[in-house]
PDB file of C-alpha atoms in Angstrom:
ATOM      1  CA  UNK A   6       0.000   0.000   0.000  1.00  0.00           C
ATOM      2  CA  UNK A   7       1.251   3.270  -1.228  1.00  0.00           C
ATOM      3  CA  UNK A   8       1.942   5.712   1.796  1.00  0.00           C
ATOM      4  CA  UNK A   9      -0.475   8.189   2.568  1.00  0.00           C
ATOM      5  CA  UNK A  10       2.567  11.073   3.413  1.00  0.00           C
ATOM      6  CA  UNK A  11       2.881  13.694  -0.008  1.00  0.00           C
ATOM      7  CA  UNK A  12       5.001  16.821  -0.285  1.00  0.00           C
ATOM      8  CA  UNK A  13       3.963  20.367   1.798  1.00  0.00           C
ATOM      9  CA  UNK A  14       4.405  22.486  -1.423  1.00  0.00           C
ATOM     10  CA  UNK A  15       1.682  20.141  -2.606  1.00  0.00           C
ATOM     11  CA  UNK A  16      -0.720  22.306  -0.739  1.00  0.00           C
ATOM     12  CA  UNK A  17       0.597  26.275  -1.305  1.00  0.00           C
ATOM     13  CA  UNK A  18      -1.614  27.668   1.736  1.00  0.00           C
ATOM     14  CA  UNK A  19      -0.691  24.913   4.474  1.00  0.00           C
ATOM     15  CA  UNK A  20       3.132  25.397   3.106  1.00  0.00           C
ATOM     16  CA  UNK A  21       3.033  29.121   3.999  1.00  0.00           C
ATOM     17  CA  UNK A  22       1.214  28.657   7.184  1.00  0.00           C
ATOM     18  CA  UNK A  23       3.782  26.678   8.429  1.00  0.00           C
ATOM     19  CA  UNK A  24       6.532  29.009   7.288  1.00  0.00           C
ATOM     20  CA  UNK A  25       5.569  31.688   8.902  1.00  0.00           C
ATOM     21  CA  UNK A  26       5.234  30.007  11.908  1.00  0.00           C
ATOM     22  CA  UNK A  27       8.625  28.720  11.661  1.00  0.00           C
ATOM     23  CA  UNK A  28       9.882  32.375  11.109  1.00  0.00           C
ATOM     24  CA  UNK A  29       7.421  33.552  14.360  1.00  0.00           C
ATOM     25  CA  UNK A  30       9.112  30.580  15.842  1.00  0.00           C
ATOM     26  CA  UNK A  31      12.385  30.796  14.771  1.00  0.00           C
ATOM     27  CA  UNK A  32      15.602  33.346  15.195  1.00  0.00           C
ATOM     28  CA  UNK A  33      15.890  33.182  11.536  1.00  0.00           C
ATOM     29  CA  UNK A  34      15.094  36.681  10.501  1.00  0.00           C
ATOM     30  CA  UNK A  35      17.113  38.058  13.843  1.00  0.00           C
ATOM     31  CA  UNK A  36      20.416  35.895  12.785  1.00  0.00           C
ATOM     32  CA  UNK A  37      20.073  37.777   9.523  1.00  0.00           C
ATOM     33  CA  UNK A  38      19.445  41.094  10.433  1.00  0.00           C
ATOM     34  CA  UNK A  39      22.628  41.066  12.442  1.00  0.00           C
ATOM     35  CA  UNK A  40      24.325  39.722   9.747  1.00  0.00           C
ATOM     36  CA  UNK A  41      23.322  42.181   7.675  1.00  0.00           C
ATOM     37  CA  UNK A  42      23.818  45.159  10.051  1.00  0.00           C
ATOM     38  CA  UNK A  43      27.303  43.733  10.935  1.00  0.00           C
ATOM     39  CA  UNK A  44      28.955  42.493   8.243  1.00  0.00           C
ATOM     40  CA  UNK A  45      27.272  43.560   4.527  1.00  0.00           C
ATOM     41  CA  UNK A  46      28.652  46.823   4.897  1.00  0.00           C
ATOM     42  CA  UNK A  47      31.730  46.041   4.131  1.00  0.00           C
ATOM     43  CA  UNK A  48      30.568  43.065   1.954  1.00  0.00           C
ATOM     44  CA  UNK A  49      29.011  45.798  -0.519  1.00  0.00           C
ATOM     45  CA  UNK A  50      31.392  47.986   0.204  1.00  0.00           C
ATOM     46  CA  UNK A  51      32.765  48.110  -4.139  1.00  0.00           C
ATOM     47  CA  UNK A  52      29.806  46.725  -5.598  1.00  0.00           C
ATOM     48  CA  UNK A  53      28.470  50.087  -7.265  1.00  0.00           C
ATOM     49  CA  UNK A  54      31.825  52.089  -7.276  1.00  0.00           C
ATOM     50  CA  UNK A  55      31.264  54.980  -9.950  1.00  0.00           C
ATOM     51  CA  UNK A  56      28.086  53.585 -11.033  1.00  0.00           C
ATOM     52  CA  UNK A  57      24.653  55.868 -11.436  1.00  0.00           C
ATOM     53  CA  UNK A  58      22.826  53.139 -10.879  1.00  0.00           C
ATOM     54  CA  UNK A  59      22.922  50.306  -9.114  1.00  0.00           C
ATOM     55  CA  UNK A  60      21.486  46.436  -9.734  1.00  0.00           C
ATOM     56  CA  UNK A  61      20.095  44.105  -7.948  1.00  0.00           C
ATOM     57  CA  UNK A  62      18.665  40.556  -7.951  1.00  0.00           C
ATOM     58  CA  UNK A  63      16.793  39.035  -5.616  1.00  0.00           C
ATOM     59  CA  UNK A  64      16.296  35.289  -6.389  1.00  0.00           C
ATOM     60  CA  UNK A  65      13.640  34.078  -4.098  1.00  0.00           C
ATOM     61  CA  UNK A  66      12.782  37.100  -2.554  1.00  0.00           C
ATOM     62  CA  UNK A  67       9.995  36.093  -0.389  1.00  0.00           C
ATOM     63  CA  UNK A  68       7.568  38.794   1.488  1.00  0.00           C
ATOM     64  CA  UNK A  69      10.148  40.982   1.544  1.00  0.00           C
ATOM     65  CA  UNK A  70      11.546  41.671   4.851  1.00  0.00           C
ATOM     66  CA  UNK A  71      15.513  40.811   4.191  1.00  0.00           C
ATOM     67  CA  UNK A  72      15.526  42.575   1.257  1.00  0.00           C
ATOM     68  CA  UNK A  73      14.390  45.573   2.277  1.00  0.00           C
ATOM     69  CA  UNK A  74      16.872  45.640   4.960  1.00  0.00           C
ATOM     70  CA  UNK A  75      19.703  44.727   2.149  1.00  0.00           C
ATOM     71  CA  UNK A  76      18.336  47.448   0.054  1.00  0.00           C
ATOM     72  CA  UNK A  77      18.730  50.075   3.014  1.00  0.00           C
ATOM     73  CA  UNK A  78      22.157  49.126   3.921  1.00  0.00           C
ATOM     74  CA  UNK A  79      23.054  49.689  -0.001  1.00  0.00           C
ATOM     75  CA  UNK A  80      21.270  52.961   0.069  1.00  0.00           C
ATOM     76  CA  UNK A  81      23.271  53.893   2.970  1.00  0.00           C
ATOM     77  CA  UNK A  82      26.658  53.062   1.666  1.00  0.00           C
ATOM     78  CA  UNK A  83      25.517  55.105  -2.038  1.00  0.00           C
ATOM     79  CA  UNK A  84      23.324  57.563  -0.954  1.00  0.00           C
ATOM     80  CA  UNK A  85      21.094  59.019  -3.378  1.00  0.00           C
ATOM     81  CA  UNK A  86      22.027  56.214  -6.500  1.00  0.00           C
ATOM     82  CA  UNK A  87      19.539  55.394  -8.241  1.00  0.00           C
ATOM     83  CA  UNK A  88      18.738  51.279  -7.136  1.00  0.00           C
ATOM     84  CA  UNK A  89      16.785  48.909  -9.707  1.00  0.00           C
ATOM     85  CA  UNK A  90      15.465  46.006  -7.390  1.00  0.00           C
ATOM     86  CA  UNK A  91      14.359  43.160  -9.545  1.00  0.00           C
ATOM     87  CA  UNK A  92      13.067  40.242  -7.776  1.00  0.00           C
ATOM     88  CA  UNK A  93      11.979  36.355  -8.880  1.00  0.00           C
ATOM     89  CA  UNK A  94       9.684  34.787  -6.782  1.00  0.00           C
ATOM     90  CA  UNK A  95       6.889  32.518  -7.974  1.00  0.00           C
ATOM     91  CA  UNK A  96       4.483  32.789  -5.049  1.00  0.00           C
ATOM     92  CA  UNK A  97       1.710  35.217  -6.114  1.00  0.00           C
ATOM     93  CA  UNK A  98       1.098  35.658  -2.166  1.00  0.00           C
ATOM     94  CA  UNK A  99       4.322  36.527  -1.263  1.00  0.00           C
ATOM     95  CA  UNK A 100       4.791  38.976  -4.142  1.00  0.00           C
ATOM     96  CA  UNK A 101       1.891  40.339  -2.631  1.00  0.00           C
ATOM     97  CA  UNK A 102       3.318  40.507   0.988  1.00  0.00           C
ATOM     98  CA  UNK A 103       6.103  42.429  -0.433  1.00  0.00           C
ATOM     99  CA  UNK A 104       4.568  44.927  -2.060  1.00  0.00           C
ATOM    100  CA  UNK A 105       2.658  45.925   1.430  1.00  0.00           C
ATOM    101  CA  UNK A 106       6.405  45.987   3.193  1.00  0.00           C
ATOM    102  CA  UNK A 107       7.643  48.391   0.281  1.00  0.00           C
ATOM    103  CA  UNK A 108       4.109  50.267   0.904  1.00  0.00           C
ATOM    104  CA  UNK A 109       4.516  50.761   4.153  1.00  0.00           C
ATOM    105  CA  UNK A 110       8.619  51.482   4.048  1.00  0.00           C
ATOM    106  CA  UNK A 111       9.755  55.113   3.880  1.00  0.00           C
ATOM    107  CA  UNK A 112      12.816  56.521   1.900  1.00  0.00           C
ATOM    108  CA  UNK A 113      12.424  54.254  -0.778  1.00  0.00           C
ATOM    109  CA  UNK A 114      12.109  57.050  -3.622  1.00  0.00           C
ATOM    110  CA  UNK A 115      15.231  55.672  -5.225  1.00  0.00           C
ATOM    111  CA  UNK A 116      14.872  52.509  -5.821  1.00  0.00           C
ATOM    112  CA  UNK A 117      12.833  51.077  -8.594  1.00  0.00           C
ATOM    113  CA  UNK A 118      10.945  47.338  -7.767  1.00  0.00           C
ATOM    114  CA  UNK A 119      10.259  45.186 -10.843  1.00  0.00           C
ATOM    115  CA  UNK A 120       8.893  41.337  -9.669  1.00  0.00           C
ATOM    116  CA  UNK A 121       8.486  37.730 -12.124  1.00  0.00           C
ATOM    117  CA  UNK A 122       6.674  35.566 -10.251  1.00  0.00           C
ATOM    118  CA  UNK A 123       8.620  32.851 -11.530  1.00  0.00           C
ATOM    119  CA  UNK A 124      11.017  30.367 -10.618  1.00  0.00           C
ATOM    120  CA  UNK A 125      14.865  30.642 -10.834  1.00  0.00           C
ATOM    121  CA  UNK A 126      14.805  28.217 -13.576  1.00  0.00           C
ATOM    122  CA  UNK A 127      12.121  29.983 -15.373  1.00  0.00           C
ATOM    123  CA  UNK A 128      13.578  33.240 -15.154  1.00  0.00           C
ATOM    124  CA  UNK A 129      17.094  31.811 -16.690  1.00  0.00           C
ATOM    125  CA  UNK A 130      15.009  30.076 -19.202  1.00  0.00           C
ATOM    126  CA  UNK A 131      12.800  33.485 -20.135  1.00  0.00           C
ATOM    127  CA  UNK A 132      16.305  35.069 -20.305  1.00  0.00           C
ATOM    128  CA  UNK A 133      17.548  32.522 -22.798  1.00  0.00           C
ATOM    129  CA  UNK A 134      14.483  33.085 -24.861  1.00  0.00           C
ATOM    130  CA  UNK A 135      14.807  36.315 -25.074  1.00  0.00           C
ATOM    131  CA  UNK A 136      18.611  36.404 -25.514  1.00  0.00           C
ATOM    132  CA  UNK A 137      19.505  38.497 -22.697  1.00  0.00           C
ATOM    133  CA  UNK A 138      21.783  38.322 -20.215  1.00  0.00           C
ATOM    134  CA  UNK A 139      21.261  41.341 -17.736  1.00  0.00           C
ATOM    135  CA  UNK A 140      24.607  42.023 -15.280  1.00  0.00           C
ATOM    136  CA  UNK A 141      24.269  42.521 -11.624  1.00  0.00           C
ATOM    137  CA  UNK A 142      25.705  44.590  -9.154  1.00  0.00           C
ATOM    138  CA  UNK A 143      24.424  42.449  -6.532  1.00  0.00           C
ATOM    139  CA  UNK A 144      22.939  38.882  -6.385  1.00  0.00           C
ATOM    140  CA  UNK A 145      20.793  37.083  -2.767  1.00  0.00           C
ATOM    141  CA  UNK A 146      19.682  33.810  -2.837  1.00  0.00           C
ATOM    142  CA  UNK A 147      18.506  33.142   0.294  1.00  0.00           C
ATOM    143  CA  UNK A 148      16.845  30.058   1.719  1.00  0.00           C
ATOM    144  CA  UNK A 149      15.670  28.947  -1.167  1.00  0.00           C
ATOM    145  CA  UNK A 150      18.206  26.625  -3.046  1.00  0.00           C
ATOM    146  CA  UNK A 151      15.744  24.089  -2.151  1.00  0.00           C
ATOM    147  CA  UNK A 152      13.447  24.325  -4.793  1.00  0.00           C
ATOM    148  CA  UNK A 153      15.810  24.509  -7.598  1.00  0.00           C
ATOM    149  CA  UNK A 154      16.000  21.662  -9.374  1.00  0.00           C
ATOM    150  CA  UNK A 155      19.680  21.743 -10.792  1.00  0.00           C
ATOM    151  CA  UNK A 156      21.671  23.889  -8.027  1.00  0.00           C
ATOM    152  CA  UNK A 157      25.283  23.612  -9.483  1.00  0.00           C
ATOM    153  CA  UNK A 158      23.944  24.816 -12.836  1.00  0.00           C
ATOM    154  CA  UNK A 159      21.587  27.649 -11.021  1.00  0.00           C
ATOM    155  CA  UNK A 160      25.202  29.060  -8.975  1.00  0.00           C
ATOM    156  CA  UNK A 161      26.977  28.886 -12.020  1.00  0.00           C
ATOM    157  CA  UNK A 162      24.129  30.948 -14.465  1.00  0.00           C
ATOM    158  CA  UNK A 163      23.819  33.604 -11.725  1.00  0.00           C
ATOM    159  CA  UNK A 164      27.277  33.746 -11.213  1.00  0.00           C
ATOM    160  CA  UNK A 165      27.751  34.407 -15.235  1.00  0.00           C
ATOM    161  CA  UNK A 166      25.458  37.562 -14.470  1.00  0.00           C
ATOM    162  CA  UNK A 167      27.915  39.474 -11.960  1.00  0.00           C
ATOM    163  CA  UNK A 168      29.240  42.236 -13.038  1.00  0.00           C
ATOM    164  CA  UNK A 169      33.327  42.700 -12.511  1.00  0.00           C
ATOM    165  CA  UNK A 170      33.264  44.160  -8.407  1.00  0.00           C
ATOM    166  CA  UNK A 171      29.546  42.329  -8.015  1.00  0.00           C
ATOM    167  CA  UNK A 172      29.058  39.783  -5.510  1.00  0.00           C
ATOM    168  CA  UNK A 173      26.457  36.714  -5.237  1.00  0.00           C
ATOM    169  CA  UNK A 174      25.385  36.358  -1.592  1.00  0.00           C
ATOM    170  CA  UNK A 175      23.753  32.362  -0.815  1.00  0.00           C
ATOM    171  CA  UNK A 176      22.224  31.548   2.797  1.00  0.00           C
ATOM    172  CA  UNK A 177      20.941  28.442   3.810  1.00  0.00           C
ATOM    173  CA  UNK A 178      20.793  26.033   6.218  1.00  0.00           C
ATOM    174  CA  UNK A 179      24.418  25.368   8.100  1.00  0.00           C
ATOM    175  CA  UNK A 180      25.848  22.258   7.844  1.00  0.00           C
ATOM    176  CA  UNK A 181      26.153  22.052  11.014  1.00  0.00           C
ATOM    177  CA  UNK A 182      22.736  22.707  11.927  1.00  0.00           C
ATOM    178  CA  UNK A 183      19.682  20.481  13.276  1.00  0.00           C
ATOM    179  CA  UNK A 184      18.448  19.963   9.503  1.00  0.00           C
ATOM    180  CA  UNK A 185      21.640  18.238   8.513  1.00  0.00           C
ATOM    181  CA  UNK A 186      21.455  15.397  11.017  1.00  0.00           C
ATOM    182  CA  UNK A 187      17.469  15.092  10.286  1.00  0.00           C
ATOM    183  CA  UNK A 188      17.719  14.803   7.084  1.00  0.00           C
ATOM    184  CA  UNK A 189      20.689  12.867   6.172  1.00  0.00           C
ATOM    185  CA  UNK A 190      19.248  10.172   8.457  1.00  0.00           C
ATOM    186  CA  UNK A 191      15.696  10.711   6.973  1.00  0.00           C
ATOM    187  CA  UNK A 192      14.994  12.800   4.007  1.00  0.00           C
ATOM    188  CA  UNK A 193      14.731   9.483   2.194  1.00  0.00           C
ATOM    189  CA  UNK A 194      11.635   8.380   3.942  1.00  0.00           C
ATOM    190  CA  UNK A 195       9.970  12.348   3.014  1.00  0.00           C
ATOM    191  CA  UNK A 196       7.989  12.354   0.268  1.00  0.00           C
ATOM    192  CA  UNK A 197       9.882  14.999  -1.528  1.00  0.00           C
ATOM    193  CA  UNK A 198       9.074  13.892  -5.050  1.00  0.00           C
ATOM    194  CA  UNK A 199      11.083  17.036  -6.646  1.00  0.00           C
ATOM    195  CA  UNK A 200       9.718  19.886  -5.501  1.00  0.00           C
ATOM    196  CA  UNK A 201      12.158  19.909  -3.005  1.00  0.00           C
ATOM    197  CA  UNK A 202      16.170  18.976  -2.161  1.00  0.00           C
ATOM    198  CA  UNK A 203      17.829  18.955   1.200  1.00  0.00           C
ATOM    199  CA  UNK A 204      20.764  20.981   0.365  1.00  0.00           C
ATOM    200  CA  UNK A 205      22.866  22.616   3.421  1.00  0.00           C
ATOM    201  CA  UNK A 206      26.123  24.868   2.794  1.00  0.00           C
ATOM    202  CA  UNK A 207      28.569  21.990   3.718  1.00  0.00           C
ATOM    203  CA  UNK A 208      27.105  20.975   0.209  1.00  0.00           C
ATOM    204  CA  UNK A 209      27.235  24.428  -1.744  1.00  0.00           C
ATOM    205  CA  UNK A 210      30.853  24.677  -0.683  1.00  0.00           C
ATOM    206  CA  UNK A 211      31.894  21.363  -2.219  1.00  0.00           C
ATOM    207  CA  UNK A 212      30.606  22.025  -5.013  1.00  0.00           C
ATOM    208  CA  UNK A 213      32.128  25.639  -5.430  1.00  0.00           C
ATOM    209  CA  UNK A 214      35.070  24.246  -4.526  1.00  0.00           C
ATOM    210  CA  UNK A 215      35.117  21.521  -7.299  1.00  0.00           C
ATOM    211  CA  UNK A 216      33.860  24.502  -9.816  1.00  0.00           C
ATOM    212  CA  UNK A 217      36.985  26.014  -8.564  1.00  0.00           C
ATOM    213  CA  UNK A 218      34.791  29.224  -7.413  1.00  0.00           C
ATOM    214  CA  UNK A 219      36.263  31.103  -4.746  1.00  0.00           C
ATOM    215  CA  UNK A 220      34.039  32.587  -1.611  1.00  0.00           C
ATOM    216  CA  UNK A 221      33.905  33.808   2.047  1.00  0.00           C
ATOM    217  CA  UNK A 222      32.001  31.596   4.798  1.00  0.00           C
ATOM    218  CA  UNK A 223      30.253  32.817   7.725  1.00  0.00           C
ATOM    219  CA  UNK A 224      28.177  30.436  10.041  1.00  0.00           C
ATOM    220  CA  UNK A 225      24.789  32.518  12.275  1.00  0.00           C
ATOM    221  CA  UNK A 226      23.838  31.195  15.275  1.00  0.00           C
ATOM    222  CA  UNK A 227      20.023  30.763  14.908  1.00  0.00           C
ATOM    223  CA  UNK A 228      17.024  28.242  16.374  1.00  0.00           C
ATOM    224  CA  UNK A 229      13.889  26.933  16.708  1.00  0.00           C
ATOM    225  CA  UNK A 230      11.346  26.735  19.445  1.00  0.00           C
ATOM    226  CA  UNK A 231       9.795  23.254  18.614  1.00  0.00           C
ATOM    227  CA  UNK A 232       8.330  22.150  22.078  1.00  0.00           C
ATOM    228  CA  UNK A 233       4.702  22.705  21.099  1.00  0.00           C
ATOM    229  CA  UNK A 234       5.380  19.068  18.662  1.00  0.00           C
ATOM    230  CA  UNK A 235       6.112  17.401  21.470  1.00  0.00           C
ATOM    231  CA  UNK A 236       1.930  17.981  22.107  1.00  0.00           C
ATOM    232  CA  UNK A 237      -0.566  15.603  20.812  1.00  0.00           C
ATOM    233  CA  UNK A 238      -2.401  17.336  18.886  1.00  0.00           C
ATOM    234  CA  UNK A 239      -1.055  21.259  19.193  1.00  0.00           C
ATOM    235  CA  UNK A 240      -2.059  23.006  15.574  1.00  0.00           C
ATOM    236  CA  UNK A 241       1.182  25.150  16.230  1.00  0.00           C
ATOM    237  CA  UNK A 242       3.440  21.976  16.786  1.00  0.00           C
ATOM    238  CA  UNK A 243       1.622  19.603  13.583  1.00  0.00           C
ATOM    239  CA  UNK A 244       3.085  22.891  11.873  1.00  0.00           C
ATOM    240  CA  UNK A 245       6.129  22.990  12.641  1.00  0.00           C
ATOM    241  CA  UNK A 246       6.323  18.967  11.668  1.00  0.00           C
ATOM    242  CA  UNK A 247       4.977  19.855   8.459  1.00  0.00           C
ATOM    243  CA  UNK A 248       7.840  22.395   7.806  1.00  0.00           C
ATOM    244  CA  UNK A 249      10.699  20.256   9.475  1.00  0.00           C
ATOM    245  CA  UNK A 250       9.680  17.203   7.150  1.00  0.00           C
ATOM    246  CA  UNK A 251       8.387  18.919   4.126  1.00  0.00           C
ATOM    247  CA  UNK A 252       5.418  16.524   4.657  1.00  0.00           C
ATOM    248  CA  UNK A 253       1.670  17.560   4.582  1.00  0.00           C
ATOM    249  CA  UNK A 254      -0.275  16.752   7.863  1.00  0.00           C
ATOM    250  CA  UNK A 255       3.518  14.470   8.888  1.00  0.00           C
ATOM    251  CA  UNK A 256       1.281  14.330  12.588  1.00  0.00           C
ATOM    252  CA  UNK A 257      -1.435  12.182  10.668  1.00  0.00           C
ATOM    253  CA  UNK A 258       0.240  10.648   7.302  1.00  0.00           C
ATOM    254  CA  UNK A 259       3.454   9.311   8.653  1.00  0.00           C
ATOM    255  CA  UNK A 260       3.950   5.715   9.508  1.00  0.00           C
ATOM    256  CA  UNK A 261       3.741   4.982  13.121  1.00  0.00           C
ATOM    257  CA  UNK A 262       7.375   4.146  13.329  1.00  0.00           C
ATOM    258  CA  UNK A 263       8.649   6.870  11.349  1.00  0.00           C
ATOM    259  CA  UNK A 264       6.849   9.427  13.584  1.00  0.00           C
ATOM    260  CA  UNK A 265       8.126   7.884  16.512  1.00  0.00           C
ATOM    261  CA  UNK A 266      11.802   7.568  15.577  1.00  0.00           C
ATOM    262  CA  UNK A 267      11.956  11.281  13.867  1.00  0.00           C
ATOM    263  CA  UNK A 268      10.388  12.481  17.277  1.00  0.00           C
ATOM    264  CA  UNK A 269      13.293  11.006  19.106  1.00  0.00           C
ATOM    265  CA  UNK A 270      16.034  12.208  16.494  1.00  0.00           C
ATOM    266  CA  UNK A 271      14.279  15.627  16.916  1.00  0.00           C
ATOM    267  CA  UNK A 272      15.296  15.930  21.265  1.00  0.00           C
ATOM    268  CA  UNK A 273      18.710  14.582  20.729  1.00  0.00           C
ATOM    269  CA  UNK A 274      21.732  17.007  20.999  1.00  0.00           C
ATOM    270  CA  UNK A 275      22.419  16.810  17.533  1.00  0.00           C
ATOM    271  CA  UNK A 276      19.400  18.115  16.506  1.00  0.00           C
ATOM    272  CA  UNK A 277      18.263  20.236  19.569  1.00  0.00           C
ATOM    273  CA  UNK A 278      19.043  21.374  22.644  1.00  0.00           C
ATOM    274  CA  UNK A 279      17.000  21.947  25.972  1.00  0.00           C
ATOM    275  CA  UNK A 280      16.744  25.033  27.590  1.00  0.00           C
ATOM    276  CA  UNK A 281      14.004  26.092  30.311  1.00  0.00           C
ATOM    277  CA  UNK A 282      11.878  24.018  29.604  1.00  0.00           C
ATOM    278  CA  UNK A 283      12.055  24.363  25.954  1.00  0.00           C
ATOM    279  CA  UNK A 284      13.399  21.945  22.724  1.00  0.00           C
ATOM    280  CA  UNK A 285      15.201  24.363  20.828  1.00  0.00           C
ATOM    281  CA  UNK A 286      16.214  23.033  17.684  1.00  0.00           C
ATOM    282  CA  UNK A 287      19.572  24.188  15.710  1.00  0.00           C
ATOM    283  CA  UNK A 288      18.764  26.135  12.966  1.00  0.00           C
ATOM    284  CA  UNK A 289      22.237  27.448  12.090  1.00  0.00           C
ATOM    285  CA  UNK A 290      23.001  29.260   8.835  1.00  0.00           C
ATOM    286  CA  UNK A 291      25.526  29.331   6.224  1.00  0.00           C
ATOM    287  CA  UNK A 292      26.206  32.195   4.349  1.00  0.00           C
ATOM    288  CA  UNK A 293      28.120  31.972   1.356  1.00  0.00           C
ATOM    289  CA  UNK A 294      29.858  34.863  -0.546  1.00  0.00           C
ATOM    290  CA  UNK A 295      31.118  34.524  -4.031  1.00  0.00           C
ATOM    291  CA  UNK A 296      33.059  36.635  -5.707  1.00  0.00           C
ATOM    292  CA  UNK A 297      32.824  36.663  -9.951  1.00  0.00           C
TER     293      UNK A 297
END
């Protein structure tokens, strides 16, 4: 008998639900901010030398929030340049989301938003069609090498679009982080189909190093509060399942067995730790920098 268990992205709404949570949940979007109030300053610091205008591509852009903290940190380091802000994302909802953050966000008179709500891979292949190959002052891909399909070939096409001081900024999860033990041991038993690949940046740096692509490293300290799944039952903590499996309704679809095993692997040390009174899982970051 065919298991009952199918993908998240399978069902859009339940899929953002659960991400959101995990960012309410989560020091996700704190670990970044300080990484971009601390160190892409300097990491920007040549990107639009003697340029009247600078570019730059979001891939993945999401609802918003990071980039509009990027964008302000670029604004401050060339005041007054004029900034075109393309972004690809291929969630209507989010595109949506982002607009209402740009809405709502002063002092942003410079900077000129275009969106595609479209993939990576359709982007690259509108591009192609069209026979145009736009450079970019600045390129962020961030948490979402997941859904790409071919990721060496993705780095390397947006990589070919950096102009000669640009750089291509990549965060995901760390390789050292809770994900990596979970889903080396079980990402096999998810039902991923191929909307979805467990990548972390212990694997993005292999392969840039075998591409021979130079870059800078920097691990963020970040995690998850996941002690509502140890609740029978808790909407919050089925949730949460849902987004640390990529499995719809993992609570109610998973084999007995399965359920009880990734539970366990879920309170060990490698995956979380336990701090009053809470399971905080490791949800450490990579951020890769690449040069041209």
């Amino acid at each position: 008998m065919a298991s009952p268990m199918r993908s998240l992205l399978t069902d859009p709404a339940r899929y953002l639900q659960s991400f959101r949570l995990f960012l309410e949940k989560s020091t996700e979007h704190q670990s970044m901010r300080e990484f971009i109030e601390k160190e892409l300053p300097t990491l920007i610091a040549s990107v639009g030398n003697g340029k009247s205008t600078i570019n730059i591509l979001s891939v993945g852009g999401g609802a918003g929030e990071i980039d509009l903290l990027i964008l302000s940190k670029v604004q401050a380091r060339y005041p007054g340049v004029t900034i075109n802000n393309d972004v690809i994302e291929p969630s209507a909802d989010q595109i949506s989301k982002y607009k209402e953050h740009v809405a709502k966000t002063s002092n942003l008179e410079n900077i000129k938003f275009t969106w595609h709500e479209e993939t990576a891979y359709e982007y690259e292949s509108r591009m192609n069609a069209e026979k145009k190959s736009k450079k970019w002052d600045f390129i962020h891909m961030i948490q979402m090498l997941y859904y790409v399909k071919d990721i060496p070939a993705t780095i390397r096409y947006f990589h070919s679009l950096l102009e000669a001081q640009a750089k291509l900024l990549i965060i995901l999860v760390s390789g050292s982080s809770g994900w990596e033990t979970l889903w080396k041991k079980y990402g096999s038993s998810f039902p991923l189909n191929d909307l979805c690949t467990y990548i972390s940046s212990a694997d993005i740096r292999r392969m840039l190093d075998s591409a021979g692509l130079k870059h800078q490293f920097y691990e963020l300290p970040s995690h998850m509060d996941i002690t509502s799944c140890f609740t029978e039952g808790n909407k919050d903590g089925e949730l949460l399942l849902d987004f640390l499996t990529e499995t719809h309704e993992f609570s109610k679809t998973a084999p007995p067995e399965l359920k009880r095993q990734v539970m366990e692997e879920l309170k060990k040390p490698e995956c979380s730790e336990k701090r009053d009174g809470k399971v905080l899982f490791n949800n450490n970051l990579g951020v890769i920098v690449i040069e041209p």
